[in-house]
Short mmCIF file of C-alpha atoms and ligand atoms in Angstrom, two decimals:
data_model
loop_
_atom_site.label_atom_id
_atom_site.label_comp_id
_atom_site.label_asym_id
_atom_site.label_seq_id
_atom_site.Cartn_x
_atom_site.Cartn_y
_atom_site.Cartn_z
CA UNK A 1 73.47 113.69 122.33
CA UNK A 2 77.34 113.06 123.05
CA UNK A 3 76.01 111.18 126.48
CA UNK A 4 73.59 109.20 124.00
CA UNK A 5 76.59 107.91 121.84
CA UNK A 6 78.62 107.07 124.66
CA UNK A 7 75.85 105.01 126.14
CA UNK A 8 75.79 102.99 122.98
CA UNK A 9 77.48 99.12 122.14
CA UNK A 10 80.31 99.48 120.22
CA UNK A 11 81.48 97.48 117.11
CA UNK A 12 85.05 98.36 116.02
CA UNK A 13 85.76 96.61 112.76
CA UNK A 14 89.79 96.83 113.05
CA UNK A 15 92.56 96.22 110.16
CA UNK A 16 95.25 93.94 111.51
CA UNK A 17 98.81 93.12 109.88
CA UNK A 18 98.82 91.13 106.60
CA UNK A 19 102.51 89.83 107.62
CA UNK A 20 104.50 92.37 109.21
CA UNK A 21 103.31 93.00 113.01
CA UNK A 22 104.59 96.69 112.83
CA UNK A 23 101.75 97.45 110.24
CA UNK A 24 99.03 97.99 112.84
CA UNK A 25 98.24 101.72 114.07
CA UNK A 26 98.33 103.12 117.61
CA UNK A 27 94.56 103.46 117.37
CA UNK A 28 93.91 99.82 116.72
CA UNK A 29 96.30 98.63 119.55
CA UNK A 30 94.64 101.14 122.17
CA UNK A 31 91.22 99.97 120.97
CA UNK A 32 92.30 96.27 121.02
CA UNK A 33 93.45 96.60 124.93
CA UNK A 34 90.49 98.72 125.60
CA UNK A 35 87.32 96.40 124.59
CA UNK A 36 85.14 94.11 126.44
CA UNK A 37 85.79 91.14 123.90
CA UNK A 38 87.90 90.49 120.50
CA UNK A 39 85.96 88.39 117.85
CA UNK A 40 88.26 86.69 116.09
CA UNK A 41 88.13 84.74 112.69
CA UNK A 42 90.91 82.22 114.65
CA UNK A 43 91.80 82.98 118.23
CA UNK A 44 94.73 81.12 118.03
CA UNK A 45 96.09 83.46 114.95
CA UNK A 46 95.07 86.77 116.82
CA UNK A 47 96.54 85.80 119.92
CA UNK A 48 100.08 86.01 118.10
CA UNK A 49 99.32 89.69 117.66
CA UNK A 50 97.95 90.29 121.18
CA UNK A 51 100.65 88.54 122.76
CA UNK A 52 103.16 90.59 120.45
CA UNK A 53 101.65 93.55 121.82
CA UNK A 54 100.95 92.24 125.45
CA UNK A 55 97.07 92.77 124.87
CA UNK A 56 95.29 90.57 127.26
CA UNK A 57 91.63 91.37 126.10
CA UNK A 58 89.32 87.97 126.32
CA UNK A 59 88.90 86.79 122.52
CA UNK A 60 86.16 84.94 120.92
CA UNK A 61 85.73 83.04 117.65
CA UNK A 62 83.41 84.17 115.07
CA UNK A 63 84.07 82.69 111.30
CA UNK A 64 81.95 81.76 108.16
CA UNK A 65 80.71 78.54 109.57
CA UNK A 66 79.51 80.43 112.82
CA UNK A 67 75.70 79.85 114.09
CA UNK A 68 73.21 82.23 114.03
CA UNK A 69 73.14 81.66 118.04
CA UNK A 70 76.82 83.16 118.26
CA UNK A 71 75.56 86.39 116.23
CA UNK A 72 72.63 86.47 118.41
CA UNK A 73 74.71 86.19 121.54
CA UNK A 74 77.42 88.74 120.33
CA UNK A 75 74.57 90.97 119.15
CA UNK A 76 73.09 91.05 122.51
CA UNK A 77 76.57 91.88 124.42
CA UNK A 78 76.52 95.18 121.79
CA UNK A 79 72.77 95.83 122.88
CA UNK A 80 74.14 95.61 126.54
CA UNK A 81 76.43 98.50 125.85
CA UNK A 82 79.63 96.45 125.82
CA UNK A 83 82.07 97.27 123.16
CA UNK A 84 83.59 94.79 120.82
CA UNK A 85 86.60 94.63 118.38
CA UNK A 86 86.09 92.32 115.46
CA UNK A 87 89.39 91.39 113.38
CA UNK A 88 89.99 88.77 110.91
CA UNK A 89 93.27 86.81 110.39
CA UNK A 90 95.03 89.26 108.21
CA UNK A 91 93.94 92.33 106.87
CA UNK A 92 90.58 94.14 106.88
CA UNK A 93 87.46 91.99 107.99
CA UNK A 94 85.12 91.29 105.44
CA UNK A 95 87.84 91.80 102.71
CA UNK A 96 87.72 88.10 101.49
CA UNK A 97 87.16 87.54 104.73
CA UNK A 98 84.13 87.11 107.48
CA UNK A 99 82.58 89.21 109.42
CA UNK A 100 79.95 90.96 106.89
CA UNK A 101 76.65 89.14 108.37
CA UNK A 102 77.61 90.30 111.88
CA UNK A 103 78.37 93.66 110.86
CA UNK A 104 75.07 93.75 108.35
CA UNK A 105 72.99 92.44 111.50
CA UNK A 106 74.53 95.12 113.88
CA UNK A 107 73.13 97.82 111.52
CA UNK A 108 69.67 96.72 112.58
CA UNK A 109 69.95 98.62 115.80
CA UNK A 110 71.21 102.17 114.93
CA UNK A 111 70.32 103.32 118.02
CA UNK A 112 72.14 100.81 120.09
CA UNK A 113 74.84 100.05 118.07
CA UNK A 114 77.88 102.09 116.40
CA UNK A 115 79.85 100.73 114.09
CA UNK A 116 83.53 101.90 113.72
CA UNK A 117 85.91 101.10 111.09
CA UNK A 118 89.65 101.43 112.23
CA UNK A 119 91.47 101.63 108.94
CA UNK A 120 94.79 99.62 108.18
CA UNK A 121 96.28 97.26 105.99
CA UNK A 122 94.40 95.24 103.20
CA UNK A 123 96.57 93.15 100.29
CA UNK A 124 94.18 94.27 97.84
CA UNK A 125 95.26 98.19 98.50
CA UNK A 126 98.77 97.37 99.19
CA UNK A 127 99.49 95.44 96.07
CA UNK A 128 97.24 98.34 93.55
CA UNK A 129 99.52 100.86 95.30
CA UNK A 130 102.67 99.59 94.11
CA UNK A 131 101.38 98.22 91.03
CA UNK A 132 101.93 101.57 89.22
CA UNK A 133 98.54 101.23 87.08
CA UNK A 134 95.94 103.49 88.02
CA UNK A 135 93.95 102.66 91.15
CA UNK A 136 91.47 105.80 90.66
CA UNK A 137 89.19 103.14 89.45
CA UNK A 138 89.36 99.76 90.09
CA UNK A 139 87.61 96.09 90.21
CA UNK A 140 88.52 93.74 93.02
CA UNK A 141 87.02 90.12 92.51
CA UNK A 142 88.38 88.67 95.81
CA UNK A 143 89.10 84.72 94.93
CA UNK A 144 88.45 83.59 91.38
CA UNK A 145 85.80 80.95 91.16
CA UNK A 146 87.31 77.40 90.55
CA UNK A 147 85.00 76.20 88.06
CA UNK A 148 81.44 78.02 87.04
CA UNK A 149 81.92 81.60 85.41
CA UNK A 150 85.79 81.39 85.53
CA UNK A 151 86.14 81.47 81.54
CA UNK A 152 83.65 84.66 81.81
CA UNK A 153 85.57 86.03 84.20
CA UNK A 154 88.67 85.89 82.18
CA UNK A 155 86.80 87.65 79.44
CA UNK A 156 85.63 90.66 81.41
CA UNK A 157 89.53 90.66 82.60
CA UNK A 158 90.52 90.98 79.33
CA UNK A 159 87.95 93.56 77.94
CA UNK A 160 88.36 95.53 81.44
CA UNK A 161 88.97 99.26 81.03
CA UNK A 162 90.04 99.62 84.94
CA UNK A 163 92.92 97.64 86.84
CA UNK A 164 91.57 94.39 87.92
CA UNK A 165 92.83 93.04 91.09
CA UNK A 166 92.09 89.39 92.51
CA UNK A 167 93.67 86.96 95.29
CA UNK A 168 95.18 83.85 94.35
CA UNK A 169 96.53 80.84 96.30
CA UNK A 170 99.84 79.07 95.52
CA UNK A 171 98.19 76.38 94.21
CA UNK A 172 96.58 77.65 91.71
CA UNK A 173 98.66 80.71 90.61
CA UNK A 174 100.54 78.94 87.60
CA UNK A 175 96.89 77.79 86.27
CA UNK A 176 95.43 81.05 86.51
CA UNK A 177 98.75 82.81 85.21
CA UNK A 178 98.37 80.87 82.06
CA UNK A 179 94.69 81.54 81.66
CA UNK A 180 95.36 85.07 81.75
CA UNK A 181 98.32 84.41 78.87
CA UNK A 182 95.34 83.02 76.74
CA UNK A 183 93.28 85.89 77.36
CA UNK A 184 95.13 88.87 77.56
CA UNK A 185 97.99 90.02 74.50
CA UNK A 186 101.37 90.45 75.22
CA UNK A 187 101.04 94.36 75.58
CA UNK A 188 98.56 93.82 78.61
CA UNK A 189 100.96 94.46 81.71
CA UNK A 190 100.33 92.90 85.13
CA UNK A 191 101.95 92.91 88.37
CA UNK A 192 102.29 89.79 90.55
CA UNK A 193 103.01 90.81 94.33
CA UNK A 194 103.75 87.87 96.67
CA UNK A 195 104.19 87.78 100.48
CA UNK A 196 103.52 91.41 100.98
CA UNK A 197 105.46 92.79 104.24
CA UNK A 198 106.99 89.52 104.82
CA UNK A 199 110.53 88.30 104.57
CA UNK A 200 110.39 86.72 101.16
CA UNK A 201 108.12 89.73 99.61
CA UNK A 202 108.40 89.84 95.69
CA UNK A 203 107.04 92.13 93.44
CA UNK A 204 107.06 90.95 89.37
CA UNK A 205 105.95 93.20 86.85
CA UNK A 206 105.41 92.01 82.97
CA UNK A 207 102.93 90.31 80.59
CA UNK A 208 101.15 87.15 81.58
CA UNK A 209 103.54 84.93 79.35
CA UNK A 210 106.85 86.60 81.30
CA UNK A 211 105.30 86.25 84.35
CA UNK A 212 104.03 82.84 83.75
CA UNK A 213 107.68 81.80 82.51
CA UNK A 214 109.17 83.10 85.86
CA UNK A 215 107.21 81.53 88.11
CA UNK A 216 107.53 78.11 86.25
CA UNK A 217 111.15 78.36 86.14
CA UNK A 218 111.51 79.43 90.05
CA UNK A 219 109.14 76.65 91.42
CA UNK A 220 110.31 77.50 94.94
CA UNK A 221 108.77 80.85 94.49
CA UNK A 222 105.39 79.53 93.88
CA UNK A 223 104.90 79.58 97.71
CA UNK A 224 102.98 81.95 100.11
CA UNK A 225 100.05 84.52 99.67
CA UNK A 226 99.77 86.11 96.36
CA UNK A 227 97.78 89.30 94.89
CA UNK A 228 97.34 89.72 91.05
CA UNK A 229 96.77 93.04 89.45
CA UNK A 230 96.21 93.54 85.78
CA UNK A 231 96.63 97.01 84.14
CA UNK A 232 93.94 98.41 81.97
CA UNK A 233 93.79 97.81 78.52
CA UNK A 234 95.99 100.52 76.87
CA UNK A 235 93.83 101.86 74.53
CA UNK A 236 91.71 102.38 77.44
CA UNK A 237 94.00 103.54 80.22
CA UNK A 238 93.86 106.97 79.97
CA UNK A 239 90.07 107.04 80.65
CA UNK A 240 90.72 105.55 84.04
CA UNK A 241 93.98 107.93 85.11
N1 SAM B 301 91.53 90.16 104.64
C1 SAM B 301 92.31 90.14 103.98
C2 SAM B 301 92.82 91.66 103.47
O1 SAM B 301 92.46 92.75 103.98
O2 SAM B 301 93.86 91.42 102.59
C3 SAM B 301 92.41 89.19 103.27
C4 SAM B 301 92.34 87.74 103.26
S1 SAM B 301 92.09 86.65 102.01
C5 SAM B 301 91.43 85.28 103.23
C6 SAM B 301 93.62 85.90 102.34
C7 SAM B 301 94.35 86.35 100.56
O3 SAM B 301 94.72 87.39 100.70
C8 SAM B 301 95.67 85.45 100.30
O4 SAM B 301 95.16 84.18 99.71
C9 SAM B 301 96.18 86.27 99.23
O5 SAM B 301 95.65 86.24 98.05
C10 SAM B 301 95.91 87.65 99.62
N2 SAM B 301 96.96 88.17 101.04
C11 SAM B 301 96.92 88.44 102.26
N3 SAM B 301 98.08 88.49 102.48
C12 SAM B 301 98.85 88.90 101.60
C13 SAM B 301 100.19 89.32 101.76
N4 SAM B 301 100.94 89.24 102.65
N5 SAM B 301 100.86 89.23 100.15
C14 SAM B 301 100.30 88.93 99.12
N6 SAM B 301 98.46 88.52 99.37
C15 SAM B 301 98.17 88.44 100.49
#
C-alpha cells in the first residue's frame, strides 16, 4: 500500500507568503526544492521567492486564462508520476486565486494522483485572527462584485450573524466603506487590515463612519492590499462565539 502511494503523481498545493518572505514553512521550502516542476500564477512573482531561498526548480505558468491544453499537459505529467507544486502569487492557492480547475481535474484520477495541501499564510485568516471578532463561524466573500448583486450583499452583511470577511482593492476601499456606513449602524464594529506582514502594515478597528473618516483624511494610506472584517451584529454575537 505504501509503495502504491509512493508510485503516484503528487500535486502539492503550497501556501506562500502574503508579503513577508519569512512567512513560509520549512516543509513548503523543502517540497518546492524537491518537486519536478512548480506551477505558478505568474512565474516572475514566484521566482523572487525562489531566488530568495536559492531554489532552482523549473517553473511553468498556470492562471485563470490558461487553456485546457495546458491543464491536460500538467495532468499528464502528474499521471506520469511526476511531482508538481502549485503556488499562486501570494497566500493560499484557490483563495481568490487560480488553481481550482486544475485541482478539480486532478481529483478525477484518484488512483494515479495524490493531492497534498501544504498550509500557510492567507490574508483572510491573518485578518480574522487579529480582528478580535469571533471566527468560530465566518463568511468569506472574496472580492465583492462591482455592480450586480453588490447592494444585496451589503444588505446581507448588515443582517449577518457571523463575522464577514472580504478582500478589497485600494481603488474601491473608500466606496466600499461608504456603502458599509450606509448599511450598518454605528454600533457595528469592523476591522480594516492593510498591507499585512509588510512594512506599512496597519490595522484599524472602529465603526464604518470612523474608518471611512480616517482613510478619507489620510489619502496616502489608501494604498496597498486590504482585508475588511465586519463583526457580527452585536445582538447576535454570542451565538457565534
Ligand atoms: N490567495 C491570497 C490569500 O490566500 O490571501 C489572496 C489573493 S487575492 C488575488 C489578493 C487580495 O488578497 C488582495 O487584493 C487583498 O485584498 C488580499 N491580500 C493579499 N495579501 C494581503 C496583505 N498582505 N494584506 C492585506 N490584504 C492582502
